Amino acid sequence: MAVEIKRGNDLSEIKTAKAVISGGRKRRRWAALLREPGTALGLFLVVSLLLAGLLAPWLPLDNPTKINLPERLLPPSTEHFLGTDHLGRDTFSRVVHGARMTLLAAAATLALSMTIALTVGIMSGYHGGWPDTALMALVDLLLAFPSLILALAVAGALGPGLFNVLLAAGAVWWVGHARIIRGVTLGARQMEYVTAARAAGAGHMRIILRHITPNILGPIIVIASLDVGWIILGIAGLNFLGLGAQPPTPEWGAMLNDARQHLQTAPRLILIPGVAIFLAVLGFNLLGDGLRDLLDPRTGRSGS
C-alpha cells in the first residue's frame, strides 16, 4: 500500500512538473512573440480598433449622422479634430463609429464563412469517397471565380443593404478555407488518437467533435486571423460600390464613396477613411503573422 501511495505521489509530481514546464514554455513563446516589432504593432492596432469600436457609443463624440450644413467641409480644428464632411458631420466621430461597423461586419462574415468552411472541409476530409469528390468539385467550381466578383454578383442579386452584403461575403469567402481544412483533416484522421477512438467504439460525430476539431484549431485560428484583413477590404469595397451600408450609416467604404465628389476640394475626406482601412488591414495581417509563428508547428519559433 505504501508503495502504491508513493507511486501515485510520484505520478502526480511528474504531471505537475510537466504542467509547469509547459506553462513556462508557452509564456516564453508569447513573450518572444510580443518582442517582435511587427507583431507588437499589429496587436496595438487591433486593440486600438477594438477599443474604438466597443467604446464608440460612450465616447464624448458628436452624433456621426447629424447634419449641420453651416459647418460643411470645415478643416481640422480643436472643435472638429478631423474636420467635417460635405454635410457638416464630424469626420472623426464617423471614423470611430465606422470602426464599430467594420468590426461587426468582419466578425459576422468571418463567423459565417468559417462555419461553412469547417462543415465542408471536415466532412469532406473525414468521410472521403463520393462526398469528398462532390464537395471538392463544388469548391473547385467556386474557386474559378474571383471571390470579390462572386460576392458582388450575390450582393447585387440580394439587393442593397449591409445584411445582404454580409450574407454575400460570408457565402463566398469560405471556399479557400474549406480546402485547407480538408487537408489538415486528412492528416488528423490518420493519427493514433483517432484510431484509438474508433477502436473504443466512438461514433463519427464524437470523433469529429472530440478528437479531430480540437486538434486542427491551430491552423484554423491562423487562417482566420490572416483573412480578417481581406474581409475588411472586401466589405469596404462592396460598401464603396453602394451595395452595403446605406446613408447616413457611418462606414469606411461608404465614406469613401461619399467623398468622391470632393476629391479636389477636400481630399482628406478620402484620405482619412482610406488610412483607417489600411491600418486595420495592416494590424490584422501583422497579428496573424505572429499567431502563425506561434501556432504553426512547422515554424521554428513555435518550438523555441
PDB file of C-alpha atoms in Angstrom:
ATOM      1  CA  MET A   1       0.000   0.000   0.000  1.00  0.00           C
ATOM      2  CA  ALA A   2       2.802   2.381   0.891  1.00  0.00           C
ATOM      3  CA  VAL A   3       4.485   1.639  -2.437  1.00  0.00           C
ATOM      4  CA  GLU A   4       1.256   2.355  -4.328  1.00  0.00           C
ATOM      5  CA  ILE A   5       0.768   5.634  -2.470  1.00  0.00           C
ATOM      6  CA  LYS A   6       4.356   6.635  -3.180  1.00  0.00           C
ATOM      7  CA  ARG A   7       3.994   5.738  -6.842  1.00  0.00           C
ATOM      8  CA  GLY A   8       0.788   7.791  -7.056  1.00  0.00           C
ATOM      9  CA  ASN A   9       2.533  10.746  -5.468  1.00  0.00           C
ATOM     10  CA  ASP A  10       5.403  10.417  -7.945  1.00  0.00           C
ATOM     11  CA  LEU A  11       2.993  10.423 -10.880  1.00  0.00           C
ATOM     12  CA  SER A  12       1.216  13.472  -9.500  1.00  0.00           C
ATOM     13  CA  GLU A  13       4.517  15.282  -9.075  1.00  0.00           C
ATOM     14  CA  ILE A  14       5.562  14.385 -12.629  1.00  0.00           C
ATOM     15  CA  LYS A  15       2.273  15.709 -14.043  1.00  0.00           C
ATOM     16  CA  THR A  16       2.627  18.898 -12.036  1.00  0.00           C
ATOM     17  CA  ALA A  17       6.186  19.390 -13.254  1.00  0.00           C
ATOM     18  CA  LYS A  18       5.138  18.819 -16.851  1.00  0.00           C
ATOM     19  CA  ALA A  19       2.325  21.367 -16.489  1.00  0.00           C
ATOM     20  CA  VAL A  20       4.724  23.935 -15.023  1.00  0.00           C
ATOM     21  CA  ILE A  21       7.271  23.349 -17.796  1.00  0.00           C
ATOM     22  CA  SER A  22       4.578  23.559 -20.486  1.00  0.00           C
ATOM     23  CA  GLY A  23       3.191  26.765 -18.991  1.00  0.00           C
ATOM     24  CA  GLY A  24       6.673  28.265 -18.822  1.00  0.00           C
ATOM     25  CA  ARG A  25       7.315  27.429 -22.475  1.00  0.00           C
ATOM     26  CA  LYS A  26       4.028  28.990 -23.535  1.00  0.00           C
ATOM     27  CA  ARG A  27       4.811  32.170 -21.600  1.00  0.00           C
ATOM     28  CA  ARG A  28       8.269  32.354 -23.166  1.00  0.00           C
ATOM     29  CA  ARG A  29       6.809  31.886 -26.638  1.00  0.00           C
ATOM     30  CA  TRP A  30       4.257  34.646 -26.073  1.00  0.00           C
ATOM     31  CA  ALA A  31       6.942  36.935 -24.623  1.00  0.00           C
ATOM     32  CA  ALA A  32       9.217  36.285 -27.605  1.00  0.00           C
ATOM     33  CA  LEU A  33       6.313  36.875 -29.961  1.00  0.00           C
ATOM     34  CA  LEU A  34       5.413  40.221 -28.401  1.00  0.00           C
ATOM     35  CA  ARG A  35       9.039  41.334 -28.661  1.00  0.00           C
ATOM     36  CA  GLU A  36       8.725  41.144 -32.442  1.00  0.00           C
ATOM     37  CA  PRO A  37       8.150  44.726 -33.685  1.00  0.00           C
ATOM     38  CA  GLY A  38       5.668  43.641 -36.359  1.00  0.00           C
ATOM     39  CA  THR A  39       3.543  41.571 -34.000  1.00  0.00           C
ATOM     40  CA  ALA A  40       3.609  44.263 -31.311  1.00  0.00           C
ATOM     41  CA  LEU A  41       2.494  46.872 -33.854  1.00  0.00           C
ATOM     42  CA  GLY A  42      -0.256  44.570 -35.125  1.00  0.00           C
ATOM     43  CA  LEU A  43      -1.506  43.905 -31.603  1.00  0.00           C
ATOM     44  CA  PHE A  44      -1.512  47.640 -30.831  1.00  0.00           C
ATOM     45  CA  LEU A  45      -3.504  48.457 -33.981  1.00  0.00           C
ATOM     46  CA  VAL A  46      -6.021  45.650 -33.430  1.00  0.00           C
ATOM     47  CA  VAL A  47      -6.541  46.513 -29.753  1.00  0.00           C
ATOM     48  CA  SER A  48      -6.965  50.192 -30.653  1.00  0.00           C
ATOM     49  CA  LEU A  49      -9.542  49.257 -33.286  1.00  0.00           C
ATOM     50  CA  LEU A  50     -11.380  47.005 -30.833  1.00  0.00           C
ATOM     51  CA  LEU A  51     -11.461  49.690 -28.145  1.00  0.00           C
ATOM     52  CA  ALA A  52     -12.660  52.325 -30.611  1.00  0.00           C
ATOM     53  CA  GLY A  53     -15.406  50.042 -31.879  1.00  0.00           C
ATOM     54  CA  LEU A  54     -16.572  48.831 -28.473  1.00  0.00           C
ATOM     55  CA  LEU A  55     -16.474  52.229 -26.741  1.00  0.00           C
ATOM     56  CA  ALA A  56     -17.736  54.376 -29.625  1.00  0.00           C
ATOM     57  CA  PRO A  57     -21.305  54.837 -28.278  1.00  0.00           C
ATOM     58  CA  TRP A  58     -19.978  56.002 -24.895  1.00  0.00           C
ATOM     59  CA  LEU A  59     -17.172  58.285 -26.035  1.00  0.00           C
ATOM     60  CA  PRO A  60     -17.748  62.074 -25.943  1.00  0.00           C
ATOM     61  CA  LEU A  61     -18.158  62.351 -29.714  1.00  0.00           C
ATOM     62  CA  ASP A  62     -20.568  64.259 -31.921  1.00  0.00           C
ATOM     63  CA  ASN A  63     -23.502  62.447 -33.423  1.00  0.00           C
ATOM     64  CA  PRO A  64     -21.989  60.820 -36.542  1.00  0.00           C
ATOM     65  CA  THR A  65     -25.213  61.183 -38.534  1.00  0.00           C
ATOM     66  CA  LYS A  66     -26.198  64.728 -37.505  1.00  0.00           C
ATOM     67  CA  ILE A  67     -26.284  67.082 -40.495  1.00  0.00           C
ATOM     68  CA  ASN A  68     -25.041  70.650 -39.937  1.00  0.00           C
ATOM     69  CA  LEU A  69     -24.850  72.385 -43.309  1.00  0.00           C
ATOM     70  CA  PRO A  70     -23.444  75.724 -41.988  1.00  0.00           C
ATOM     71  CA  GLU A  71     -20.324  73.795 -40.868  1.00  0.00           C
ATOM     72  CA  ARG A  72     -19.821  71.731 -44.024  1.00  0.00           C
ATOM     73  CA  LEU A  73     -16.254  70.987 -45.215  1.00  0.00           C
ATOM     74  CA  LEU A  74     -14.590  72.654 -42.230  1.00  0.00           C
ATOM     75  CA  PRO A  75     -10.838  71.946 -41.909  1.00  0.00           C
ATOM     76  CA  PRO A  76      -9.430  70.159 -38.828  1.00  0.00           C
ATOM     77  CA  SER A  77      -9.688  72.246 -35.665  1.00  0.00           C
ATOM     78  CA  THR A  78      -9.928  71.882 -31.914  1.00  0.00           C
ATOM     79  CA  GLU A  79     -13.690  71.532 -32.196  1.00  0.00           C
ATOM     80  CA  HIS A  80     -13.563  69.063 -35.077  1.00  0.00           C
ATOM     81  CA  PHE A  81     -10.358  67.033 -34.835  1.00  0.00           C
ATOM     82  CA  LEU A  82     -10.503  65.798 -38.440  1.00  0.00           C
ATOM     83  CA  GLY A  83     -12.818  68.470 -39.804  1.00  0.00           C
ATOM     84  CA  THR A  84     -16.304  67.933 -41.187  1.00  0.00           C
ATOM     85  CA  ASP A  85     -17.676  66.348 -44.347  1.00  0.00           C
ATOM     86  CA  HIS A  86     -19.887  67.765 -47.100  1.00  0.00           C
ATOM     87  CA  LEU A  87     -22.932  67.625 -44.815  1.00  0.00           C
ATOM     88  CA  GLY A  88     -21.243  69.129 -41.773  1.00  0.00           C
ATOM     89  CA  ARG A  89     -20.903  65.815 -39.922  1.00  0.00           C
ATOM     90  CA  ASP A  90     -17.863  65.339 -37.692  1.00  0.00           C
ATOM     91  CA  THR A  91     -15.347  63.195 -39.595  1.00  0.00           C
ATOM     92  CA  PHE A  92     -13.551  61.871 -36.528  1.00  0.00           C
ATOM     93  CA  SER A  93     -16.827  60.707 -34.986  1.00  0.00           C
ATOM     94  CA  ARG A  94     -17.810  58.959 -38.220  1.00  0.00           C
ATOM     95  CA  VAL A  95     -14.437  57.201 -38.456  1.00  0.00           C
ATOM     96  CA  VAL A  96     -14.639  55.945 -34.862  1.00  0.00           C
ATOM     97  CA  HIS A  97     -18.219  54.744 -35.270  1.00  0.00           C
ATOM     98  CA  GLY A  98     -17.177  53.263 -38.613  1.00  0.00           C
ATOM     99  CA  ALA A  99     -14.670  51.105 -36.726  1.00  0.00           C
ATOM    100  CA  ARG A 100     -17.575  49.594 -34.788  1.00  0.00           C
ATOM    101  CA  MET A 101     -19.452  48.880 -38.004  1.00  0.00           C
ATOM    102  CA  THR A 102     -16.321  47.393 -39.588  1.00  0.00           C
ATOM    103  CA  LEU A 103     -15.676  45.068 -36.634  1.00  0.00           C
ATOM    104  CA  LEU A 104     -19.265  43.831 -36.526  1.00  0.00           C
ATOM    105  CA  ALA A 105     -19.322  43.243 -40.280  1.00  0.00           C
ATOM    106  CA  ALA A 106     -15.959  41.462 -40.307  1.00  0.00           C
ATOM    107  CA  ALA A 107     -16.868  39.301 -37.302  1.00  0.00           C
ATOM    108  CA  ALA A 108     -20.223  38.275 -38.792  1.00  0.00           C
ATOM    109  CA  THR A 109     -18.678  37.490 -42.177  1.00  0.00           C
ATOM    110  CA  LEU A 110     -15.820  35.534 -40.617  1.00  0.00           C
ATOM    111  CA  ALA A 111     -18.202  33.531 -38.403  1.00  0.00           C
ATOM    112  CA  LEU A 112     -20.447  32.610 -41.343  1.00  0.00           C
ATOM    113  CA  SER A 113     -17.614  31.748 -43.729  1.00  0.00           C
ATOM    114  CA  MET A 114     -15.655  29.701 -41.169  1.00  0.00           C
ATOM    115  CA  THR A 115     -18.789  27.786 -40.143  1.00  0.00           C
ATOM    116  CA  ILE A 116     -19.394  26.763 -43.753  1.00  0.00           C
ATOM    117  CA  ALA A 117     -15.687  26.049 -44.330  1.00  0.00           C
ATOM    118  CA  LEU A 118     -15.434  23.886 -41.203  1.00  0.00           C
ATOM    119  CA  THR A 119     -18.526  21.894 -42.102  1.00  0.00           C
ATOM    120  CA  VAL A 120     -17.496  21.299 -45.701  1.00  0.00           C
ATOM    121  CA  GLY A 121     -13.785  20.789 -45.013  1.00  0.00           C
ATOM    122  CA  ILE A 122     -14.154  18.384 -42.101  1.00  0.00           C
ATOM    123  CA  MET A 123     -16.951  16.375 -43.701  1.00  0.00           C
ATOM    124  CA  SER A 124     -15.001  16.093 -46.938  1.00  0.00           C
ATOM    125  CA  GLY A 125     -11.663  15.209 -45.317  1.00  0.00           C
ATOM    126  CA  TYR A 126     -13.069  12.809 -42.744  1.00  0.00           C
ATOM    127  CA  HIS A 127     -15.508  10.787 -44.835  1.00  0.00           C
ATOM    128  CA  GLY A 128     -13.678  10.789 -48.177  1.00  0.00           C
ATOM    129  CA  GLY A 129     -15.244   8.869 -51.044  1.00  0.00           C
ATOM    130  CA  TRP A 130     -18.037  10.415 -53.071  1.00  0.00           C
ATOM    131  CA  PRO A 131     -18.839  13.170 -50.507  1.00  0.00           C
ATOM    132  CA  ASP A 132     -15.218  14.334 -50.796  1.00  0.00           C
ATOM    133  CA  THR A 133     -15.354  14.243 -54.595  1.00  0.00           C
ATOM    134  CA  ALA A 134     -18.660  16.131 -54.785  1.00  0.00           C
ATOM    135  CA  LEU A 135     -17.742  18.811 -52.231  1.00  0.00           C
ATOM    136  CA  MET A 136     -14.298  19.430 -53.717  1.00  0.00           C
ATOM    137  CA  ALA A 137     -15.831  19.673 -57.200  1.00  0.00           C
ATOM    138  CA  LEU A 138     -18.090  22.437 -55.841  1.00  0.00           C
ATOM    139  CA  VAL A 139     -15.084  24.123 -54.233  1.00  0.00           C
ATOM    140  CA  ASP A 140     -13.091  23.956 -57.477  1.00  0.00           C
ATOM    141  CA  LEU A 141     -16.030  25.428 -59.376  1.00  0.00           C
ATOM    142  CA  LEU A 142     -16.329  28.368 -56.977  1.00  0.00           C
ATOM    143  CA  LEU A 143     -12.555  28.893 -56.923  1.00  0.00           C
ATOM    144  CA  ALA A 144     -12.726  29.520 -60.653  1.00  0.00           C
ATOM    145  CA  PHE A 145     -14.397  32.871 -59.875  1.00  0.00           C
ATOM    146  CA  PRO A 146     -12.639  35.716 -58.016  1.00  0.00           C
ATOM    147  CA  SER A 147     -14.228  35.899 -54.575  1.00  0.00           C
ATOM    148  CA  LEU A 148     -14.887  39.640 -54.706  1.00  0.00           C
ATOM    149  CA  ILE A 149     -16.577  39.386 -58.120  1.00  0.00           C
ATOM    150  CA  LEU A 150     -18.698  36.481 -56.897  1.00  0.00           C
ATOM    151  CA  ALA A 151     -19.638  38.400 -53.735  1.00  0.00           C
ATOM    152  CA  LEU A 152     -20.521  41.388 -55.898  1.00  0.00           C
ATOM    153  CA  ALA A 153     -22.842  39.233 -58.001  1.00  0.00           C
ATOM    154  CA  VAL A 154     -24.530  37.698 -54.957  1.00  0.00           C
ATOM    155  CA  ALA A 155     -24.917  41.075 -53.230  1.00  0.00           C
ATOM    156  CA  GLY A 156     -26.346  42.572 -56.398  1.00  0.00           C
ATOM    157  CA  ALA A 157     -28.874  39.766 -56.624  1.00  0.00           C
ATOM    158  CA  LEU A 158     -29.909  40.152 -52.978  1.00  0.00           C
ATOM    159  CA  GLY A 159     -30.216  43.938 -53.211  1.00  0.00           C
ATOM    160  CA  PRO A 160     -28.526  46.800 -51.330  1.00  0.00           C
ATOM    161  CA  GLY A 161     -28.128  46.575 -47.581  1.00  0.00           C
ATOM    162  CA  LEU A 162     -25.411  45.760 -45.080  1.00  0.00           C
ATOM    163  CA  PHE A 163     -27.038  42.473 -44.038  1.00  0.00           C
ATOM    164  CA  ASN A 164     -27.160  41.309 -47.658  1.00  0.00           C
ATOM    165  CA  VAL A 165     -23.501  42.224 -48.118  1.00  0.00           C
ATOM    166  CA  LEU A 166     -22.567  40.174 -45.068  1.00  0.00           C
ATOM    167  CA  LEU A 167     -24.524  37.200 -46.407  1.00  0.00           C
ATOM    168  CA  ALA A 168     -22.884  37.565 -49.813  1.00  0.00           C
ATOM    169  CA  ALA A 169     -19.358  37.875 -48.414  1.00  0.00           C
ATOM    170  CA  GLY A 170     -19.789  35.009 -45.960  1.00  0.00           C
ATOM    171  CA  ALA A 171     -21.335  32.788 -48.628  1.00  0.00           C
ATOM    172  CA  VAL A 172     -18.327  33.068 -50.959  1.00  0.00           C
ATOM    173  CA  TRP A 173     -15.367  33.564 -48.600  1.00  0.00           C
ATOM    174  CA  TRP A 174     -15.391  30.014 -47.236  1.00  0.00           C
ATOM    175  CA  VAL A 175     -14.179  28.293 -50.389  1.00  0.00           C
ATOM    176  CA  GLY A 176     -10.410  28.558 -49.978  1.00  0.00           C
ATOM    177  CA  HIS A 177     -10.645  27.797 -46.256  1.00  0.00           C
ATOM    178  CA  ALA A 178     -12.606  24.614 -46.901  1.00  0.00           C
ATOM    179  CA  ARG A 179      -9.779  23.171 -48.992  1.00  0.00           C
ATOM    180  CA  ILE A 180      -7.201  23.983 -46.291  1.00  0.00           C
ATOM    181  CA  ILE A 181      -9.372  22.489 -43.538  1.00  0.00           C
ATOM    182  CA  ARG A 182      -9.898  19.373 -45.647  1.00  0.00           C
ATOM    183  CA  GLY A 183      -6.126  18.979 -45.908  1.00  0.00           C
ATOM    184  CA  VAL A 184      -5.483  19.187 -42.165  1.00  0.00           C
ATOM    185  CA  THR A 185      -8.451  16.877 -41.507  1.00  0.00           C
ATOM    186  CA  LEU A 186      -6.961  14.267 -43.855  1.00  0.00           C
ATOM    187  CA  GLY A 187      -3.812  14.335 -41.740  1.00  0.00           C
ATOM    188  CA  ALA A 188      -5.653  14.305 -38.418  1.00  0.00           C
ATOM    189  CA  ARG A 189      -7.849  11.300 -39.234  1.00  0.00           C
ATOM    190  CA  GLN A 190      -4.712   9.164 -39.681  1.00  0.00           C
ATOM    191  CA  MET A 191      -3.420   9.946 -36.178  1.00  0.00           C
ATOM    192  CA  GLU A 192      -3.241   7.329 -33.435  1.00  0.00           C
ATOM    193  CA  TYR A 193      -5.786   9.048 -31.187  1.00  0.00           C
ATOM    194  CA  VAL A 194      -8.436   8.786 -33.917  1.00  0.00           C
ATOM    195  CA  THR A 195      -7.622   5.106 -34.454  1.00  0.00           C
ATOM    196  CA  ALA A 196      -7.866   4.530 -30.705  1.00  0.00           C
ATOM    197  CA  ALA A 197     -11.218   6.326 -30.561  1.00  0.00           C
ATOM    198  CA  ARG A 198     -12.579   4.136 -33.351  1.00  0.00           C
ATOM    199  CA  ALA A 199     -11.332   1.034 -31.570  1.00  0.00           C
ATOM    200  CA  ALA A 200     -13.094   2.185 -28.411  1.00  0.00           C
ATOM    201  CA  GLY A 201     -16.375   2.343 -30.317  1.00  0.00           C
ATOM    202  CA  ALA A 202     -16.707   6.130 -30.673  1.00  0.00           C
ATOM    203  CA  GLY A 203     -19.123   7.313 -33.359  1.00  0.00           C
ATOM    204  CA  HIS A 204     -18.229   9.554 -36.267  1.00  0.00           C
ATOM    205  CA  MET A 205     -19.689  12.707 -34.731  1.00  0.00           C
ATOM    206  CA  ARG A 206     -17.912  12.132 -31.417  1.00  0.00           C
ATOM    207  CA  ILE A 207     -14.589  11.596 -33.204  1.00  0.00           C
ATOM    208  CA  ILE A 208     -15.072  14.771 -35.232  1.00  0.00           C
ATOM    209  CA  LEU A 209     -16.115  16.941 -32.289  1.00  0.00           C
ATOM    210  CA  ARG A 210     -13.905  15.498 -29.546  1.00  0.00           C
ATOM    211  CA  HIS A 211     -10.757  14.410 -31.372  1.00  0.00           C
ATOM    212  CA  ILE A 212     -10.331  15.975 -34.801  1.00  0.00           C
ATOM    213  CA  THR A 213     -11.699  19.515 -34.421  1.00  0.00           C
ATOM    214  CA  PRO A 214      -9.723  20.423 -31.240  1.00  0.00           C
ATOM    215  CA  ASN A 215      -6.501  19.218 -32.857  1.00  0.00           C
ATOM    216  CA  ILE A 216      -6.862  21.297 -36.017  1.00  0.00           C
ATOM    217  CA  LEU A 217      -7.796  24.550 -34.257  1.00  0.00           C
ATOM    218  CA  GLY A 218      -4.263  25.940 -34.587  1.00  0.00           C
ATOM    219  CA  PRO A 219      -4.262  26.189 -38.403  1.00  0.00           C
ATOM    220  CA  ILE A 220      -7.888  27.348 -38.351  1.00  0.00           C
ATOM    221  CA  ILE A 221      -7.093  30.239 -35.993  1.00  0.00           C
ATOM    222  CA  VAL A 222      -4.149  31.228 -38.173  1.00  0.00           C
ATOM    223  CA  ILE A 223      -6.081  31.312 -41.447  1.00  0.00           C
ATOM    224  CA  ALA A 224      -8.994  33.096 -39.766  1.00  0.00           C
ATOM    225  CA  SER A 225      -6.751  35.826 -38.328  1.00  0.00           C
ATOM    226  CA  LEU A 226      -4.952  36.293 -41.639  1.00  0.00           C
ATOM    227  CA  ASP A 227      -8.265  36.528 -43.504  1.00  0.00           C
ATOM    228  CA  VAL A 228      -9.793  39.325 -41.423  1.00  0.00           C
ATOM    229  CA  GLY A 229      -7.858  41.941 -43.378  1.00  0.00           C
ATOM    230  CA  TRP A 230      -9.143  40.617 -46.709  1.00  0.00           C
ATOM    231  CA  ILE A 231     -12.679  40.543 -45.333  1.00  0.00           C
ATOM    232  CA  ILE A 232     -12.406  44.183 -44.248  1.00  0.00           C
ATOM    233  CA  LEU A 233     -11.148  45.137 -47.722  1.00  0.00           C
ATOM    234  CA  GLY A 234     -13.893  43.146 -49.444  1.00  0.00           C
ATOM    235  CA  ILE A 235     -16.716  44.595 -47.338  1.00  0.00           C
ATOM    236  CA  ALA A 236     -15.323  48.114 -47.734  1.00  0.00           C
ATOM    237  CA  GLY A 237     -15.236  47.584 -51.497  1.00  0.00           C
ATOM    238  CA  LEU A 238     -18.847  46.416 -51.621  1.00  0.00           C
ATOM    239  CA  ASN A 239     -19.924  49.336 -49.443  1.00  0.00           C
ATOM    240  CA  PHE A 240     -17.960  51.708 -51.683  1.00  0.00           C
ATOM    241  CA  LEU A 241     -19.995  50.449 -54.627  1.00  0.00           C
ATOM    242  CA  GLY A 242     -23.197  51.275 -52.744  1.00  0.00           C
ATOM    243  CA  LEU A 243     -24.301  47.674 -52.141  1.00  0.00           C
ATOM    244  CA  GLY A 244     -23.843  47.672 -48.366  1.00  0.00           C
ATOM    245  CA  ALA A 245     -24.379  50.285 -45.675  1.00  0.00           C
ATOM    246  CA  GLN A 246     -26.776  52.982 -46.813  1.00  0.00           C
ATOM    247  CA  PRO A 247     -26.613  56.679 -45.852  1.00  0.00           C
ATOM    248  CA  PRO A 248     -26.296  58.026 -43.249  1.00  0.00           C
ATOM    249  CA  THR A 249     -24.668  54.947 -41.656  1.00  0.00           C
ATOM    250  CA  PRO A 250     -21.006  55.672 -40.819  1.00  0.00           C
ATOM    251  CA  GLU A 251     -18.982  53.006 -42.629  1.00  0.00           C
ATOM    252  CA  TRP A 252     -15.490  53.398 -44.063  1.00  0.00           C
ATOM    253  CA  GLY A 253     -16.273  52.144 -47.582  1.00  0.00           C
ATOM    254  CA  ALA A 254     -19.423  54.261 -47.765  1.00  0.00           C
ATOM    255  CA  MET A 255     -17.430  57.281 -46.544  1.00  0.00           C
ATOM    256  CA  LEU A 256     -15.020  56.770 -49.446  1.00  0.00           C
ATOM    257  CA  ASN A 257     -17.960  56.736 -51.832  1.00  0.00           C
ATOM    258  CA  ASP A 258     -19.405  59.934 -50.358  1.00  0.00           C
ATOM    259  CA  ALA A 259     -16.040  61.712 -50.628  1.00  0.00           C
ATOM    260  CA  ARG A 260     -15.506  61.056 -54.350  1.00  0.00           C
ATOM    261  CA  GLN A 261     -17.237  64.276 -55.367  1.00  0.00           C
ATOM    262  CA  HIS A 262     -14.950  66.329 -53.131  1.00  0.00           C
ATOM    263  CA  LEU A 263     -11.615  64.817 -54.123  1.00  0.00           C
ATOM    264  CA  GLN A 264     -10.324  68.138 -55.456  1.00  0.00           C
ATOM    265  CA  THR A 265     -11.690  70.431 -52.749  1.00  0.00           C
ATOM    266  CA  ALA A 266     -11.302  68.212 -49.649  1.00  0.00           C
ATOM    267  CA  PRO A 267      -9.006  65.236 -50.360  1.00  0.00           C
ATOM    268  CA  ARG A 268      -8.785  64.462 -46.635  1.00  0.00           C
ATOM    269  CA  LEU A 269     -12.335  63.064 -46.796  1.00  0.00           C
ATOM    270  CA  ILE A 270     -10.990  60.198 -48.907  1.00  0.00           C
ATOM    271  CA  LEU A 271      -7.603  60.019 -47.202  1.00  0.00           C
ATOM    272  CA  ILE A 272      -8.959  59.593 -43.648  1.00  0.00           C
ATOM    273  CA  PRO A 273     -11.198  56.504 -44.131  1.00  0.00           C
ATOM    274  CA  GLY A 274      -8.598  55.110 -46.552  1.00  0.00           C
ATOM    275  CA  VAL A 275      -5.907  55.324 -43.874  1.00  0.00           C
ATOM    276  CA  ALA A 276      -8.306  53.752 -41.344  1.00  0.00           C
ATOM    277  CA  ILE A 277      -8.876  50.775 -43.671  1.00  0.00           C
ATOM    278  CA  PHE A 278      -5.129  50.484 -44.308  1.00  0.00           C
ATOM    279  CA  LEU A 279      -4.254  50.480 -40.589  1.00  0.00           C
ATOM    280  CA  ALA A 280      -6.979  47.930 -39.776  1.00  0.00           C
ATOM    281  CA  VAL A 281      -5.830  45.548 -42.518  1.00  0.00           C
ATOM    282  CA  LEU A 282      -2.172  46.050 -41.567  1.00  0.00           C
ATOM    283  CA  GLY A 283      -2.895  45.355 -37.895  1.00  0.00           C
ATOM    284  CA  PHE A 284      -4.758  42.091 -38.519  1.00  0.00           C
ATOM    285  CA  ASN A 285      -2.166  40.906 -41.047  1.00  0.00           C
ATOM    286  CA  LEU A 286       0.751  41.565 -38.695  1.00  0.00           C
ATOM    287  CA  LEU A 287      -1.055  39.915 -35.783  1.00  0.00           C
ATOM    288  CA  GLY A 288      -1.988  36.961 -37.983  1.00  0.00           C
ATOM    289  CA  ASP A 289       1.661  36.525 -38.993  1.00  0.00           C
ATOM    290  CA  GLY A 290       2.621  36.455 -35.330  1.00  0.00           C
ATOM    291  CA  LEU A 291      -0.051  33.896 -34.476  1.00  0.00           C
ATOM    292  CA  ARG A 292       1.122  31.742 -37.370  1.00  0.00           C
ATOM    293  CA  ASP A 293       4.652  31.754 -35.961  1.00  0.00           C
ATOM    294  CA  LEU A 294       3.278  30.805 -32.549  1.00  0.00           C
ATOM    295  CA  LEU A 295       0.741  28.142 -33.525  1.00  0.00           C
ATOM    296  CA  ASP A 296       2.158  26.592 -36.682  1.00  0.00           C
ATOM    297  CA  PRO A 297       4.400  23.696 -35.632  1.00  0.00           C
ATOM    298  CA  ARG A 298       6.313  23.900 -38.917  1.00  0.00           C
ATOM    299  CA  THR A 299       7.869  27.255 -37.971  1.00  0.00           C
ATOM    300  CA  GLY A 300      10.984  27.357 -35.916  1.00  0.00           C
ATOM    301  CA  ARG A 301       9.840  29.962 -33.455  1.00  0.00           C
ATOM    302  CA  SER A 302       6.905  27.944 -32.189  1.00  0.00           C
ATOM    303  CA  GLY A 303       9.158  25.251 -30.949  1.00  0.00           C
ATOM    304  CA  SER A 304      11.564  27.503 -29.118  1.00  0.00           C
TER     305      SER A 304
END
